[in-house]
Amino acid sequence: MRSIARNMLGDYFPEMNHLKSGDKDNPYTQLIEWFGRGNSIDFLTDFTDKEYQDILNSITPLPKLVGKYQEKANDEEKYFLMEMVLWALAEYSKLNKERLVSGYNFSDLFSSYLRDGELDIDLN
């Protein structure tokens, strides 16, 4: 999925490699900010279709982004595209992606750095 997300993103959405987070026209800003507010999601390999769809729809800016750029896509395609956007954001270092025992977690890139740093603190 990593190389697919990176290679195909520009076929469906604005390219990410030339955008800066401060760009007023960056279509990914609201999505990145959603994660920046402490939100994260887990994609588990044993999700039902409904659980998979519910978790993607819970990321409020994500369906809006896909709807804006791929309004003619059917529901199945839209869910694939939503997931592809998340993988692409991780590949372009806009989101953190961590492997779980049975899936992946997507979260804010900087909060994961802070969390990792907090885990390394020796209080003794």
XYZ file of N, CA and C in Angstrom:
372
model
N 0.825 -1.193 0.000
C 0.000 0.000 0.000
C 0.869 1.257 0.000
N 2.078 1.160 0.594
C 2.945 2.339 0.684
C 3.273 2.907 -0.683
N 3.796 2.076 -1.578
C 4.185 2.589 -2.889
C 2.964 2.962 -3.715
N 1.868 2.249 -3.547
C 0.635 2.590 -4.262
C 0.184 3.985 -3.852
N 0.154 4.221 -2.563
C -0.308 5.519 -2.060
C 0.553 6.642 -2.604
N 1.832 6.457 -2.565
C 2.753 7.511 -3.005
C 2.683 7.722 -4.518
N 2.625 6.638 -5.264
C 2.641 6.735 -6.718
C 1.303 7.139 -7.324
N 0.204 6.763 -6.692
C -1.107 7.014 -7.276
C -1.800 8.255 -6.743
N -1.308 8.827 -5.677
C -1.993 9.954 -5.059
C -2.281 11.058 -6.068
N -1.297 11.426 -6.850
C -1.444 12.507 -7.822
C -2.451 12.224 -8.916
N -2.812 10.960 -9.102
C -3.835 10.615 -10.089
C -5.235 10.970 -9.603
N -5.403 11.106 -8.293
C -6.725 11.309 -7.712
C -6.867 12.578 -6.869
N -5.749 13.061 -6.342
C -5.751 14.199 -5.421
C -4.565 15.095 -5.749
N -4.549 16.309 -5.191
C -3.384 17.180 -5.395
C -2.117 16.518 -4.852
N -1.028 16.707 -5.576
C 0.262 16.162 -5.140
C 0.631 16.735 -3.777
N 1.250 15.919 -2.980
C 1.603 16.330 -1.629
C 3.045 16.828 -1.529
N 3.896 16.399 -2.416
C 5.323 16.677 -2.259
C 5.694 18.150 -2.417
N 4.828 18.962 -2.999
C 5.157 20.384 -3.155
C 4.397 21.271 -2.174
N 3.550 20.671 -1.361
C 2.735 21.447 -0.427
C 3.440 21.615 0.910
N 3.277 22.761 1.491
C 3.781 23.037 2.833
C 2.584 23.151 3.759
N 2.785 22.837 5.030
C 1.665 22.862 5.976
C 1.056 24.252 6.115
N 1.824 25.297 5.890
C 1.313 26.654 6.018
C 0.613 27.171 4.772
N 0.653 26.408 3.679
C -0.002 26.845 2.449
C -1.500 26.971 2.666
N -2.054 28.123 2.320
C -3.484 28.325 2.533
C -4.325 27.432 1.633
N -3.782 26.984 0.539
C -4.528 26.134 -0.392
C -4.227 24.648 -0.199
N -3.558 24.294 0.879
C -3.234 22.890 1.126
C -4.513 22.132 1.483
N -4.959 21.215 0.618
C -6.220 20.510 0.879
C -6.132 19.498 2.016
N -4.932 19.230 2.494
C -4.737 18.229 3.537
C -4.650 18.836 4.940
N -4.652 20.169 5.043
C -4.458 20.834 6.326
C -5.493 20.419 7.363
N -6.770 20.435 7.008
C -7.805 20.076 7.986
C -7.641 18.641 8.463
N -7.246 17.777 7.569
C -7.045 16.371 7.921
C -5.865 16.210 8.879
N -4.769 16.866 8.583
C -3.590 16.809 9.449
C -3.907 17.434 10.807
N -4.651 18.531 10.796
C -5.030 19.177 12.058
C -5.951 18.289 12.891
N -6.809 17.494 12.244
C -7.689 16.571 12.967
C -6.852 15.611 13.814
N -5.793 15.078 13.225
C -4.894 14.197 13.974
C -4.099 14.994 15.005
N -3.741 16.236 14.677
C -2.976 17.088 15.574
C -3.719 17.435 16.861
N -5.030 17.289 16.851
C -5.825 17.532 18.063
C -5.865 16.307 18.970
N -4.985 15.360 18.736
C -4.894 14.186 19.602
C -5.690 12.985 19.130
N -6.326 13.097 17.977
C -7.072 11.965 17.437
C -6.128 10.957 16.800
N -6.484 9.710 16.897
C -5.746 8.651 16.207
C -6.734 7.553 15.858
N -6.351 6.703 14.918
C -7.214 5.580 14.543
C -6.387 4.311 14.436
N -7.042 3.215 14.696
C -6.439 1.895 14.507
C -7.176 1.191 13.386
N -6.430 0.713 12.391
C -6.966 -0.171 11.357
C -6.593 -1.580 11.759
N -7.556 -2.371 12.090
C -7.280 -3.746 12.498
C -7.611 -4.703 11.362
N -6.825 -5.739 11.240
C -7.004 -6.678 10.133
C -8.298 -7.465 10.218
N -8.887 -7.538 11.400
C -10.127 -8.304 11.536
C -11.371 -7.417 11.550
N -11.247 -6.166 11.106
C -12.400 -5.288 11.016
C -13.446 -5.863 10.067
N -14.709 -5.701 10.422
C -15.773 -5.969 9.463
C -15.798 -4.793 8.489
N -16.515 -4.932 7.398
C -16.633 -3.823 6.452
C -17.227 -2.596 7.140
N -18.220 -2.819 7.980
C -18.860 -1.700 8.678
C -17.884 -1.013 9.623
N -17.102 -1.768 10.368
C -16.108 -1.169 11.270
C -15.072 -0.371 10.484
N -14.639 -0.921 9.362
C -13.679 -0.250 8.484
C -14.259 1.070 7.981
N -15.485 1.047 7.514
C -16.134 2.253 7.008
C -16.372 3.261 8.128
N -16.805 2.773 9.287
C -17.063 3.664 10.423
C -15.802 4.391 10.871
N -14.684 3.683 10.913
C -13.442 4.325 11.373
C -12.991 5.387 10.367
N -13.138 5.117 9.079
C -12.773 6.119 8.074
C -13.710 7.320 8.127
N -15.001 7.056 8.291
C -15.971 8.157 8.364
C -15.811 8.982 9.635
N -15.206 8.406 10.666
C -15.017 9.150 11.918
C -13.965 10.243 11.787
N -13.141 10.160 10.770
C -12.124 11.189 10.502
C -12.825 12.270 9.679
N -13.470 13.184 10.339
C -14.403 14.128 9.725
C -13.908 14.759 8.413
N -12.685 15.270 8.316
C -12.268 15.913 7.066
C -12.004 14.929 5.916
N -11.840 13.659 6.225
C -11.441 12.698 5.190
C -12.529 12.454 4.142
N -13.765 12.127 4.527
C -14.800 11.957 3.494
C -15.040 13.233 2.688
N -14.875 14.393 3.327
C -15.049 15.664 2.622
C -13.981 15.827 1.543
N -12.741 15.508 1.897
C -11.637 15.610 0.940
C -11.869 14.693 -0.255
N -12.228 13.456 0.018
C -12.457 12.495 -1.068
C -13.661 12.930 -1.902
N -14.713 13.390 -1.243
C -15.888 13.854 -1.973
C -15.593 15.036 -2.882
N -14.715 15.906 -2.437
C -14.367 17.095 -3.233
C -13.610 16.724 -4.507
N -12.661 15.814 -4.389
C -11.807 15.496 -5.533
C -12.249 14.260 -6.314
N -13.081 13.431 -5.718
C -13.528 12.206 -6.387
C -15.036 12.012 -6.203
N -15.783 13.018 -6.556
C -17.220 12.989 -6.323
C -17.940 11.888 -7.092
N -17.378 11.402 -8.183
C -18.041 10.363 -8.988
C -17.671 8.949 -8.558
N -16.770 8.819 -7.618
C -16.362 7.482 -7.151
C -17.532 6.822 -6.414
N -17.653 5.503 -6.577
C -18.689 4.788 -5.830
C -18.216 4.586 -4.391
N -19.100 4.090 -3.531
C -18.763 3.968 -2.106
C -17.519 3.118 -1.878
N -17.414 1.991 -2.551
C -16.252 1.113 -2.365
C -14.966 1.827 -2.748
N -14.985 2.553 -3.853
C -13.808 3.307 -4.285
C -13.469 4.418 -3.292
N -14.503 5.071 -2.766
C -14.266 6.169 -1.819
C -13.549 5.671 -0.568
N -13.933 4.498 -0.079
C -13.266 3.984 1.124
C -11.813 3.607 0.813
N -11.573 3.036 -0.356
C -10.196 2.746 -0.753
C -9.390 4.038 -0.840
N -9.976 5.062 -1.455
C -9.283 6.341 -1.607
C -9.023 7.006 -0.258
N -9.966 6.903 0.668
C -9.749 7.465 2.004
C -8.546 6.809 2.664
N -8.474 5.490 2.584
C -7.333 4.800 3.185
C -6.041 5.176 2.470
N -6.100 5.290 1.146
C -4.911 5.661 0.377
C -4.379 7.029 0.816
N -5.271 7.970 1.089
C -4.847 9.309 1.543
C -4.090 9.193 2.866
N -4.591 8.382 3.785
C -3.902 8.210 5.076
C -2.511 7.626 4.883
N -2.403 6.592 4.049
C -1.088 5.990 3.791
C -0.156 7.001 3.141
N -0.687 7.805 2.207
C 0.149 8.807 1.539
C 0.619 9.868 2.537
N -0.262 10.310 3.422
C 0.148 11.276 4.440
C 1.274 10.710 5.297
N 1.207 9.442 5.614
C 2.279 8.812 6.390
C 3.558 8.718 5.558
N 3.432 8.372 4.300
C 4.609 8.250 3.434
C 5.289 9.589 3.202
N 4.518 10.671 3.208
C 5.082 12.008 3.055
C 5.394 12.658 4.402
N 5.435 11.850 5.460
C 5.788 12.309 6.815
C 4.886 13.422 7.332
N 3.611 13.306 7.039
C 2.613 14.236 7.575
C 1.843 13.596 8.725
N 1.820 12.256 8.772
C 1.190 11.490 9.842
C 2.146 10.400 10.288
N 1.943 9.940 11.498
C 2.694 8.801 12.008
C 1.897 7.525 11.733
N 2.573 6.489 11.294
C 1.958 5.182 11.082
C 2.779 4.166 11.849
N 2.111 3.440 12.739
C 2.799 2.411 13.521
C 2.144 1.061 13.276
N 2.972 0.044 13.147
C 2.475 -1.324 12.987
C 1.989 -1.826 14.338
N 0.795 -2.377 14.338
C 0.240 -3.016 15.527
C 0.321 -4.525 15.340
N 0.029 -5.280 16.367
C 0.040 -6.733 16.258
C -0.903 -7.192 15.148
N -2.073 -6.551 15.063
C -3.046 -6.971 14.053
C -3.586 -5.778 13.264
N -2.700 -4.914 12.794
C -3.119 -3.780 11.988
C -2.142 -2.628 12.057
N -2.670 -1.416 11.890
C -1.854 -0.196 11.902
C -2.565 0.892 12.683
N -1.781 1.785 13.267
C -2.289 2.967 13.936
C -1.799 4.175 13.158
N -2.701 5.132 12.925
C -2.349 6.409 12.315
C -2.602 7.489 13.358
N -1.620 8.375 13.544
C -1.734 9.429 14.543
C -0.899 10.620 14.097
N -0.964 11.675 14.890
C -0.189 12.879 14.626
C 1.304 12.565 14.699
N 2.045 13.048 13.743
C 3.478 12.778 13.673
C 4.216 13.319 14.892
N 3.917 14.531 15.311
C 4.673 15.155 16.391
C 4.289 14.623 17.761
N 3.025 14.273 17.949
C 2.643 13.723 19.250
C 3.292 12.361 19.456
N 3.562 11.635 18.369
C 4.247 10.347 18.520
C 5.696 10.560 18.955
N 6.320 11.647 18.491
C 7.676 11.955 18.943
C 7.674 12.266 20.434
N 6.691 13.069 20.851
C 6.593 13.415 22.269
C 6.322 12.182 23.122
N 5.419 11.333 22.639
C 5.087 10.122 23.383
C 6.316 9.230 23.498
N 7.046 9.079 22.405
C 8.262 8.268 22.455
C 9.268 8.867 23.419
N 9.388 10.182 23.430
C 10.309 10.842 24.348
C 9.892 10.656 25.790
N 8.601 10.693 26.057
C 8.104 10.505 27.411
C 8.372 9.099 27.917
N 8.335 8.155 27.008
C 8.584 6.782 27.416
C 10.040 6.552 27.821
N 10.929 7.399 27.322
C 12.343 7.230 27.588
C 12.808 7.992 28.832
N 11.919 8.710 29.475
C 12.306 9.510 30.636
C 12.529 8.596 31.848
N 13.661 8.766 32.471
C 13.961 8.002 33.680
C 13.697 8.900 34.880
N 12.693 8.543 35.686
C 12.299 9.383 36.811
C 13.119 9.105 38.070
N 14.023 8.164 38.043
C 14.838 7.845 39.242
C 16.113 8.612 39.262
